[in-house]
PDB file of C-alpha atoms in Angstrom:
ATOM      1  CA  MET A 201       0.689 -78.316  23.500  1.00  0.00           C
ATOM      2  CA  THR A 202      -0.918 -81.458  21.953  1.00  0.00           C
ATOM      3  CA  PRO A 203      -2.150 -81.582  18.355  1.00  0.00           C
ATOM      4  CA  GLY A 204      -5.736 -80.221  18.013  1.00  0.00           C
ATOM      5  CA  SER A 205      -5.563 -78.356  21.241  1.00  0.00           C
ATOM      6  CA  HIS A 206      -6.069 -74.549  21.396  1.00  0.00           C
ATOM      7  CA  ALA A 207      -3.970 -72.000  23.157  1.00  0.00           C
ATOM      8  CA  SER A 208      -5.327 -70.633  26.372  1.00  0.00           C
ATOM      9  CA  PRO A 209      -6.128 -66.835  26.454  1.00  0.00           C
ATOM     10  CA  SER A 210      -4.573 -66.700  29.915  1.00  0.00           C
ATOM     11  CA  GLY A 211      -1.025 -65.927  28.633  1.00  0.00           C
ATOM     12  CA  PRO A 212       0.753 -62.645  29.417  1.00  0.00           C
ATOM     13  CA  GLU A 213       0.337 -61.348  25.808  1.00  0.00           C
ATOM     14  CA  ALA A 214      -3.388 -61.869  25.453  1.00  0.00           C
ATOM     15  CA  PRO A 215      -4.667 -59.142  27.735  1.00  0.00           C
ATOM     16  CA  GLN A 216      -2.563 -56.474  25.752  1.00  0.00           C
ATOM     17  CA  GLN A 217      -4.484 -56.930  22.499  1.00  0.00           C
ATOM     18  CA  ARG A 218      -7.956 -55.704  23.628  1.00  0.00           C
ATOM     19  CA  PRO A 219      -6.856 -52.382  25.074  1.00  0.00           C
ATOM     20  CA  ARG A 220      -4.773 -51.645  21.941  1.00  0.00           C
ATOM     21  CA  ARG A 221      -7.747 -52.204  19.668  1.00  0.00           C
ATOM     22  CA  GLY A 222      -9.966 -50.193  21.980  1.00  0.00           C
ATOM     23  CA  LEU A 223      -7.585 -47.333  22.029  1.00  0.00           C
ATOM     24  CA  TRP A 224      -7.519 -47.119  18.253  1.00  0.00           C
ATOM     25  CA  ARG A 225     -11.257 -47.210  18.019  1.00  0.00           C
ATOM     26  CA  ILE A 226     -11.494 -44.170  20.311  1.00  0.00           C
ATOM     27  CA  GLY A 227      -8.344 -42.315  19.122  1.00  0.00           C
ATOM     28  CA  THR A 228      -9.089 -42.351  15.404  1.00  0.00           C
ATOM     29  CA  PRO A 229     -12.399 -40.428  15.522  1.00  0.00           C
ATOM     30  CA  VAL A 230     -10.863 -37.970  17.937  1.00  0.00           C
ATOM     31  CA  VAL A 231      -7.919 -37.204  15.578  1.00  0.00           C
ATOM     32  CA  VAL A 232     -10.345 -36.845  12.651  1.00  0.00           C
ATOM     33  CA  LEU A 233     -12.574 -34.524  14.708  1.00  0.00           C
ATOM     34  CA  LEU A 234      -9.641 -32.272  15.717  1.00  0.00           C
ATOM     35  CA  SER A 235      -8.407 -32.103  12.162  1.00  0.00           C
ATOM     36  CA  GLY A 236     -11.812 -31.035  10.999  1.00  0.00           C
ATOM     37  CA  CYS A 237     -11.859 -28.311  13.682  1.00  0.00           C
ATOM     38  CA  LEU A 238      -8.446 -27.061  12.521  1.00  0.00           C
ATOM     39  CA  PHE A 239      -9.616 -26.850   8.919  1.00  0.00           C
ATOM     40  CA  ALA A 240     -12.738 -24.882   9.982  1.00  0.00           C
ATOM     41  CA  VAL A 241     -10.696 -22.476  12.022  1.00  0.00           C
ATOM     42  CA  SER A 242      -8.218 -21.979   9.238  1.00  0.00           C
ATOM     43  CA  ALA A 243     -10.930 -21.320   6.745  1.00  0.00           C
ATOM     44  CA  TYR A 244     -12.689 -18.846   9.065  1.00  0.00           C
ATOM     45  CA  ASN A 245      -9.492 -16.890   9.785  1.00  0.00           C
ATOM     46  CA  SER A 246      -8.296 -16.783   6.205  1.00  0.00           C
ATOM     47  CA  GLU A 247     -11.640 -15.580   4.909  1.00  0.00           C
ATOM     48  CA  GLY A 248     -11.039 -17.537   1.755  1.00  0.00           C
ATOM     49  CA  THR A 249      -7.332 -16.573   1.295  1.00  0.00           C
ATOM     50  CA  ASP A 250      -4.137 -18.580   1.611  1.00  0.00           C
ATOM     51  CA  LEU A 251      -2.641 -18.476   5.018  1.00  0.00           C
ATOM     52  CA  ARG A 252       0.788 -19.497   3.814  1.00  0.00           C
ATOM     53  CA  PRO A 253       3.362 -16.640   3.884  1.00  0.00           C
ATOM     54  CA  GLY A 254       4.776 -17.678   0.514  1.00  0.00           C
ATOM     55  CA  ARG A 255       1.636 -16.266  -1.037  1.00  0.00           C
ATOM     56  CA  TYR A 256       3.101 -12.795  -0.927  1.00  0.00           C
ATOM     57  CA  THR A 257       6.794 -13.505  -1.688  1.00  0.00           C
ATOM     58  CA  ASP A 258       6.482 -12.172  -5.208  1.00  0.00           C
ATOM     59  CA  LEU A 259       6.485  -8.348  -5.080  1.00  0.00           C
ATOM     60  CA  ALA A 260       4.871  -7.939  -8.456  1.00  0.00           C
ATOM     61  CA  ALA A 261       2.011 -10.207  -7.441  1.00  0.00           C
ATOM     62  CA  LEU A 262       1.582  -8.315  -4.156  1.00  0.00           C
ATOM     63  CA  VAL A 263       1.385  -4.952  -5.967  1.00  0.00           C
ATOM     64  CA  GLN A 264      -1.072  -6.309  -8.486  1.00  0.00           C
ATOM     65  CA  THR A 265      -3.328  -7.815  -5.821  1.00  0.00           C
ATOM     66  CA  GLN A 266      -3.352  -4.580  -3.776  1.00  0.00           C
ATOM     67  CA  ALA A 267      -3.929  -2.521  -6.903  1.00  0.00           C
ATOM     68  CA  THR A 268      -6.897  -4.703  -7.900  1.00  0.00           C
ATOM     69  CA  GLN A 269      -8.455  -4.428  -4.559  1.00  0.00           C
ATOM     70  CA  TYR A 270      -8.025  -0.612  -4.564  1.00  0.00           C
ATOM     71  CA  ASP A 271      -9.558  -0.396  -8.058  1.00  0.00           C
ATOM     72  CA  THR A 272     -12.631  -2.419  -6.900  1.00  0.00           C
ATOM     73  CA  LEU A 273     -13.141  -0.120  -3.801  1.00  0.00           C
ATOM     74  CA  LYS A 274     -12.557   2.917  -5.941  1.00  0.00           C
ATOM     75  CA  GLY A 275     -15.249   1.858  -8.388  1.00  0.00           C
ATOM     76  CA  ARG A 276     -17.673   1.415  -5.567  1.00  0.00           C
ATOM     77  CA  LEU A 277     -16.742   4.877  -4.254  1.00  0.00           C
ATOM     78  CA  ASP A 278     -17.284   6.462  -7.589  1.00  0.00           C
ATOM     79  CA  ARG A 279     -20.723   4.943  -7.881  1.00  0.00           C
ATOM     80  CA  LEU A 280     -21.752   6.080  -4.424  1.00  0.00           C
ATOM     81  CA  ASN A 281     -20.405   9.664  -5.065  1.00  0.00           C
ATOM     82  CA  ALA A 282     -22.341   9.814  -8.331  1.00  0.00           C
ATOM     83  CA  GLU A 283     -25.491   8.783  -6.410  1.00  0.00           C
ATOM     84  CA  VAL A 284     -24.841  11.475  -3.762  1.00  0.00           C
ATOM     85  CA  GLU A 285     -24.255  14.144  -6.525  1.00  0.00           C
ATOM     86  CA  SER A 286     -27.503  13.015  -8.329  1.00  0.00           C
ATOM     87  CA  LEU A 287     -29.505  13.316  -5.101  1.00  0.00           C
ATOM     88  CA  SER A 288     -27.906  16.563  -4.195  1.00  0.00           C
ATOM     89  CA  ALA A 289     -28.692  18.149  -7.547  1.00  0.00           C
ATOM     90  CA  GLY A 290     -32.344  17.706  -6.767  1.00  0.00           C
ATOM     91  CA  VAL A 291     -32.092  19.875  -3.675  1.00  0.00           C
ATOM     92  CA  ASN A 292     -33.054  23.509  -4.347  1.00  0.00           C
ATOM     93  CA  ASP A 293     -31.837  25.327  -1.288  1.00  0.00           C
ATOM     94  CA  ARG A 294     -30.053  28.646  -0.904  1.00  0.00           C
ATOM     95  CA  THR A 295     -27.568  27.426   1.608  1.00  0.00           C
ATOM     96  CA  VAL A 296     -26.778  24.328  -0.484  1.00  0.00           C
ATOM     97  CA  ASN A 297     -26.290  26.375  -3.609  1.00  0.00           C
ATOM     98  CA  LYS A 298     -23.860  28.691  -1.825  1.00  0.00           C
ATOM     99  CA  LEU A 299     -21.826  25.720  -0.665  1.00  0.00           C
ATOM    100  CA  ARG A 300     -21.736  24.296  -4.148  1.00  0.00           C
ATOM    101  CA  ARG A 301     -20.238  27.519  -5.516  1.00  0.00           C
ATOM    102  CA  GLU A 302     -17.622  27.491  -2.839  1.00  0.00           C
ATOM    103  CA  ILE A 303     -16.746  23.890  -3.679  1.00  0.00           C
ATOM    104  CA  GLU A 304     -16.372  24.810  -7.326  1.00  0.00           C
ATOM    105  CA  THR A 305     -14.011  27.632  -6.410  1.00  0.00           C
ATOM    106  CA  LEU A 306     -11.732  25.369  -4.271  1.00  0.00           C
ATOM    107  CA  GLU A 307     -11.756  22.356  -6.633  1.00  0.00           C
ATOM    108  CA  ASP A 308      -8.810  23.576  -8.777  1.00  0.00           C
ATOM    109  CA  PRO A 309      -6.389  24.633  -5.901  1.00  0.00           C
ATOM    110  CA  ALA A 310      -7.356  21.387  -4.081  1.00  0.00           C
ATOM    111  CA  GLY A 311      -6.182  19.343  -7.048  1.00  0.00           C
ATOM    112  CA  LEU A 312      -9.600  18.200  -8.104  1.00  0.00           C
ATOM    113  CA  GLU A 313      -9.225  19.599 -11.600  1.00  0.00           C
ATOM    114  CA  PRO A 314      -6.787  18.345 -14.167  1.00  0.00           C
ATOM    115  CA  ARG A 315      -3.733  20.416 -15.120  1.00  0.00           C
ATOM    116  CA  SER A 316      -1.373  20.262 -18.148  1.00  0.00           C
ATOM    117  CA  GLY A 317       1.485  22.275 -19.571  1.00  0.00           C
ATOM    118  CA  GLU A 318       5.315  22.371 -19.612  1.00  0.00           C
ATOM    119  CA  GLY A 319       7.113  20.761 -16.817  1.00  0.00           C
ATOM    120  CA  ILE A 320       9.777  18.279 -15.759  1.00  0.00           C
ATOM    121  CA  THR A 321       9.994  14.553 -15.083  1.00  0.00           C
ATOM    122  CA  VAL A 322      12.290  13.070 -12.373  1.00  0.00           C
ATOM    123  CA  THR A 323      12.800   9.287 -12.145  1.00  0.00           C
ATOM    124  CA  LEU A 324      14.235   7.595  -9.063  1.00  0.00           C
ATOM    125  CA  SER A 325      15.219   3.917  -8.968  1.00  0.00           C
ATOM    126  CA  ASP A 326      17.150   1.486  -6.815  1.00  0.00           C
ATOM    127  CA  ALA A 327      20.806   0.647  -7.617  1.00  0.00           C
ATOM    128  CA  PRO A 328      21.383  -1.892 -10.417  1.00  0.00           C
ATOM    129  CA  GLU A 329      21.412  -5.551  -9.470  1.00  0.00           C
ATOM    130  CA  ASP A 330      25.037  -5.979 -10.246  1.00  0.00           C
ATOM    131  CA  VAL A 331      25.992  -3.139  -7.878  1.00  0.00           C
ATOM    132  CA  ILE A 332      23.714  -4.535  -5.109  1.00  0.00           C
ATOM    133  CA  ASN A 333      25.433  -7.987  -5.432  1.00  0.00           C
ATOM    134  CA  SER A 334      28.975  -6.656  -5.477  1.00  0.00           C
ATOM    135  CA  THR A 335      29.061  -3.678  -3.149  1.00  0.00           C
ATOM    136  CA  SER A 336      30.063  -3.627   0.503  1.00  0.00           C
ATOM    137  CA  ARG A 337      27.770  -0.758   1.243  1.00  0.00           C
ATOM    138  CA  ALA A 338      24.731  -0.965   3.501  1.00  0.00           C
ATOM    139  CA  LEU A 339      21.599  -2.005   1.668  1.00  0.00           C
ATOM    140  CA  ASN A 340      19.812   1.063   3.077  1.00  0.00           C
ATOM    141  CA  LEU A 341      21.893   3.202   0.770  1.00  0.00           C
ATOM    142  CA  LEU A 342      21.064   1.324  -2.355  1.00  0.00           C
ATOM    143  CA  VAL A 343      17.326   1.800  -2.481  1.00  0.00           C
ATOM    144  CA  VAL A 344      14.887   4.703  -2.897  1.00  0.00           C
ATOM    145  CA  HIS A 345      13.200   5.809   0.325  1.00  0.00           C
ATOM    146  CA  GLN A 346       9.986   7.745   0.976  1.00  0.00           C
ATOM    147  CA  GLN A 347      12.084  10.737   2.137  1.00  0.00           C
ATOM    148  CA  ASP A 348      13.826  10.817  -1.305  1.00  0.00           C
ATOM    149  CA  ILE A 349      10.494  11.008  -3.095  1.00  0.00           C
ATOM    150  CA  GLN A 350       9.247  13.596  -0.607  1.00  0.00           C
ATOM    151  CA  ALA A 351      12.402  15.746  -1.150  1.00  0.00           C
ATOM    152  CA  VAL A 352      11.769  15.860  -4.899  1.00  0.00           C
ATOM    153  CA  VAL A 353       8.132  16.640  -4.449  1.00  0.00           C
ATOM    154  CA  ASN A 354       8.704  19.413  -1.909  1.00  0.00           C
ATOM    155  CA  ALA A 355      11.393  20.969  -4.226  1.00  0.00           C
ATOM    156  CA  MET A 356       8.903  20.944  -7.109  1.00  0.00           C
ATOM    157  CA  TRP A 357       6.380  22.797  -4.941  1.00  0.00           C
ATOM    158  CA  ARG A 358       8.979  25.451  -4.008  1.00  0.00           C
ATOM    159  CA  GLY A 359       9.775  25.728  -7.600  1.00  0.00           C
ATOM    160  CA  GLY A 360       6.312  26.900  -8.379  1.00  0.00           C
ATOM    161  CA  ALA A 361       4.749  23.715  -9.629  1.00  0.00           C
ATOM    162  CA  SER A 362       1.029  24.064 -10.237  1.00  0.00           C
ATOM    163  CA  ALA A 363       0.534  20.248 -10.062  1.00  0.00           C
ATOM    164  CA  VAL A 364       2.646  17.274  -9.139  1.00  0.00           C
ATOM    165  CA  THR A 365       2.076  13.519  -9.821  1.00  0.00           C
ATOM    166  CA  ILE A 366       3.779  10.317  -8.590  1.00  0.00           C
ATOM    167  CA  GLN A 367       3.369   7.302 -10.732  1.00  0.00           C
ATOM    168  CA  GLY A 368       0.649   9.272 -12.547  1.00  0.00           C
ATOM    169  CA  GLN A 369      -1.360   9.843  -9.261  1.00  0.00           C
ATOM    170  CA  ARG A 370      -2.105  13.490  -8.429  1.00  0.00           C
ATOM    171  CA  VAL A 371      -0.435  14.698  -5.220  1.00  0.00           C
ATOM    172  CA  VAL A 372      -2.700  16.794  -2.884  1.00  0.00           C
ATOM    173  CA  SER A 373      -2.407  18.052   0.629  1.00  0.00           C
ATOM    174  CA  THR A 374      -3.637  14.828   2.096  1.00  0.00           C
ATOM    175  CA  THR A 375      -1.394  12.543   0.097  1.00  0.00           C
ATOM    176  CA  GLY A 376       0.687  10.181   2.125  1.00  0.00           C
ATOM    177  CA  ILE A 377       3.926   8.619   1.042  1.00  0.00           C
ATOM    178  CA  LYS A 378       5.506   5.832   3.106  1.00  0.00           C
ATOM    179  CA  CYS A 379       7.714   2.692   2.618  1.00  0.00           C
ATOM    180  CA  HIS A 380       6.103  -0.718   2.667  1.00  0.00           C
ATOM    181  CA  GLY A 381       8.709  -3.420   2.290  1.00  0.00           C
ATOM    182  CA  ASN A 382      10.249  -3.111  -1.110  1.00  0.00           C
ATOM    183  CA  ALA A 383       7.477  -0.862  -2.380  1.00  0.00           C
ATOM    184  CA  VAL A 384       6.200   2.613  -1.565  1.00  0.00           C
ATOM    185  CA  LEU A 385       2.624   3.153  -0.536  1.00  0.00           C
ATOM    186  CA  LEU A 386       0.960   6.093  -2.234  1.00  0.00           C
ATOM    187  CA  GLN A 387      -2.562   6.897  -1.004  1.00  0.00           C
ATOM    188  CA  GLY A 388      -2.857   3.340   0.264  1.00  0.00           C
ATOM    189  CA  VAL A 389      -1.682   1.648  -2.979  1.00  0.00           C
ATOM    190  CA  PRO A 390       1.835  -0.025  -3.215  1.00  0.00           C
ATOM    191  CA  TYR A 391       4.091   0.803  -6.147  1.00  0.00           C
ATOM    192  CA  ALA A 392       7.343  -0.709  -7.155  1.00  0.00           C
ATOM    193  CA  GLN A 393      10.317   1.227  -8.439  1.00  0.00           C
ATOM    194  CA  PRO A 394      11.226   3.113 -10.594  1.00  0.00           C
ATOM    195  CA  TYR A 395       9.344   6.091  -9.210  1.00  0.00           C
ATOM    196  CA  VAL A 396       8.315   8.587 -11.810  1.00  0.00           C
ATOM    197  CA  ILE A 397       7.618  12.176 -10.405  1.00  0.00           C
ATOM    198  CA  GLN A 398       6.218  14.906 -12.741  1.00  0.00           C
ATOM    199  CA  ALA A 399       5.465  18.567 -12.222  1.00  0.00           C
ATOM    200  CA  VAL A 400       3.658  21.091 -14.261  1.00  0.00           C
ATOM    201  CA  GLY A 401       5.373  24.478 -14.314  1.00  0.00           C
ATOM    202  CA  ASP A 402       8.309  26.362 -15.811  1.00  0.00           C
ATOM    203  CA  PRO A 403      10.905  23.687 -16.656  1.00  0.00           C
ATOM    204  CA  SER A 404      13.965  25.914 -16.069  1.00  0.00           C
ATOM    205  CA  THR A 405      12.778  27.150 -12.558  1.00  0.00           C
ATOM    206  CA  LEU A 406      11.705  23.644 -11.509  1.00  0.00           C
ATOM    207  CA  SER A 407      15.003  22.097 -12.609  1.00  0.00           C
ATOM    208  CA  ASP A 408      17.084  24.676 -10.808  1.00  0.00           C
ATOM    209  CA  THR A 409      14.998  24.354  -7.603  1.00  0.00           C
ATOM    210  CA  VAL A 410      15.155  20.487  -7.586  1.00  0.00           C
ATOM    211  CA  LEU A 411      18.873  20.380  -8.353  1.00  0.00           C
ATOM    212  CA  GLY A 412      19.581  23.074  -5.701  1.00  0.00           C
ATOM    213  CA  ASP A 413      17.649  21.379  -2.900  1.00  0.00           C
ATOM    214  CA  VAL A 414      19.762  20.214   0.085  1.00  0.00           C
ATOM    215  CA  ASP A 415      17.809  16.924   0.570  1.00  0.00           C
ATOM    216  CA  VAL A 416      17.812  16.103  -3.143  1.00  0.00           C
ATOM    217  CA  ASP A 417      21.565  16.815  -3.234  1.00  0.00           C
ATOM    218  CA  TYR A 418      22.092  13.994  -0.723  1.00  0.00           C
ATOM    219  CA  TYR A 419      20.397  11.619  -3.070  1.00  0.00           C
ATOM    220  CA  LEU A 420      22.418  12.921  -5.941  1.00  0.00           C
ATOM    221  CA  GLN A 421      25.648  12.260  -4.048  1.00  0.00           C
ATOM    222  CA  ARG A 422      24.606   8.640  -3.653  1.00  0.00           C
ATOM    223  CA  ALA A 423      23.747   8.410  -7.283  1.00  0.00           C
ATOM    224  CA  GLU A 424      27.268   9.579  -8.360  1.00  0.00           C
ATOM    225  CA  LEU A 425      29.101   6.937  -6.181  1.00  0.00           C
ATOM    226  CA  PRO A 426      29.866   3.871  -8.288  1.00  0.00           C
ATOM    227  CA  ASP A 427      29.308   1.473  -5.377  1.00  0.00           C
ATOM    228  CA  ILE A 428      25.887   2.834  -4.646  1.00  0.00           C
ATOM    229  CA  SER A 429      24.563   4.193  -8.020  1.00  0.00           C
ATOM    230  CA  VAL A 430      20.945   4.821  -7.184  1.00  0.00           C
ATOM    231  CA  GLY A 431      19.092   5.742 -10.298  1.00  0.00           C
ATOM    232  CA  TRP A 432      18.501   9.459 -11.178  1.00  0.00           C
ATOM    233  CA  ASP A 433      17.184  11.098 -14.302  1.00  0.00           C
ATOM    234  CA  LEU A 434      15.768  14.577 -14.824  1.00  0.00           C
ATOM    235  CA  GLU A 435      14.061  15.584 -18.141  1.00  0.00           C
ATOM    236  CA  THR A 436      12.345  18.760 -19.222  1.00  0.00           C
ATOM    237  CA  GLU A 437       8.992  18.206 -20.860  1.00  0.00           C
ATOM    238  CA  ASP A 438       6.972  20.227 -23.430  1.00  0.00           C
ATOM    239  CA  ALA A 439       3.749  18.648 -22.174  1.00  0.00           C
ATOM    240  CA  VAL A 440       2.943  17.116 -18.769  1.00  0.00           C
ATOM    241  CA  ALA A 441      -0.641  15.927 -17.887  1.00  0.00           C
ATOM    242  CA  ALA A 442      -1.684  15.862 -14.296  1.00  0.00           C
ATOM    243  CA  PRO A 443      -5.087  14.245 -13.879  1.00  0.00           C
ATOM    244  CA  ALA A 444      -7.483  15.380 -11.215  1.00  0.00           C
ATOM    245  CA  TYR A 445      -7.191  13.720  -7.825  1.00  0.00           C
ATOM    246  CA  ASP A 446      -9.927  11.071  -7.547  1.00  0.00           C
ATOM    247  CA  GLY A 447      -9.196   9.421  -4.191  1.00  0.00           C
ATOM    248  CA  LEU A 448     -10.703   9.753  -0.783  1.00  0.00           C
ATOM    249  CA  LEU A 449     -11.103  13.333   0.572  1.00  0.00           C
ATOM    250  CA  ASP A 450     -12.225  12.755   4.163  1.00  0.00           C
ATOM    251  CA  LEU A 451      -9.656  12.686   6.982  1.00  0.00           C
ATOM    252  CA  GLN A 452      -9.783  10.378  10.002  1.00  0.00           C
ATOM    253  CA  HIS A 453      -8.448  11.894  13.127  1.00  0.00           C
ATOM    254  CA  ALA A 454      -8.422  11.377  16.902  1.00  0.00           C
ATOM    255  CA  GLU A 455     -10.451  13.349  19.232  1.00  0.00           C
ATOM    256  CA  VAL A 456      -9.670  14.075  22.837  1.00  0.00           C
ATOM    257  CA  LEU A 457     -12.068  12.333  25.233  1.00  0.00           C
ATOM    258  CA  ARG A 458     -13.638  14.691  27.677  1.00  0.00           C
ATOM    259  CA  LYS A 459     -13.739  13.541  31.231  1.00  0.00           C
ATOM    260  CA  GLN A 460     -17.318  13.180  32.331  1.00  0.00           C
ATOM    261  CA  GLU A 461     -18.275  15.359  35.327  1.00  0.00           C
ATOM    262  CA  ASP A 462     -19.232  13.462  38.409  1.00  0.00           C
ATOM    263  CA  SER A 463     -22.887  13.641  39.014  1.00  0.00           C
TER     264      SER A 463
END
């Protein structure tokens, strides 16, 4: 090539430059557009929450979040119930008045009235951390399960308890207790251990009935083994307060679909 001359664009490398620049001009907006779509879909599905699973790794934070949501919904329910009662009070009808009297009669046995008096307190808890880290036992034996709580509650009822609470929440005929990870769901709200169960009634009779229950005895055997050591404590009380149940009262159930007759 002589000085001052210019290279010819006909070389083998020249044609490769234009497609590469054109590809970037087209590809970059496409990538940006797809990223924007992904952000939009994520925001829609999360409904303002964090989609990362690490958000719920802390049990205490999970329990607090669920409890806060429950309190918010409970407050709304209370306001609506108060509005219904206010409107109902203005109805002067013989049938309505009769139903009101029946409701008042059933409120106490249904757990809608507070109860207090002598009683007992039973506390169940998982095995200590040092036992969990050193034992060769199955982890299933080292934690409190829903059936352990149910066994204590059922024994209290058989012992003549007039009211029972778990974590301060009144237990009624519709109360559901079930495991949810490392927590126990009680009426839809998760609670972490230790689990405090109280009963109003004769302390001596209640204690004998609980300690003599077959299902409770299985838990006590686990509590006495050093390599399991689940927590157990039973105390008699001079005064136990059981607040009135203030949760949802309606039940949701399935109904059999009737086969439509051929016309």
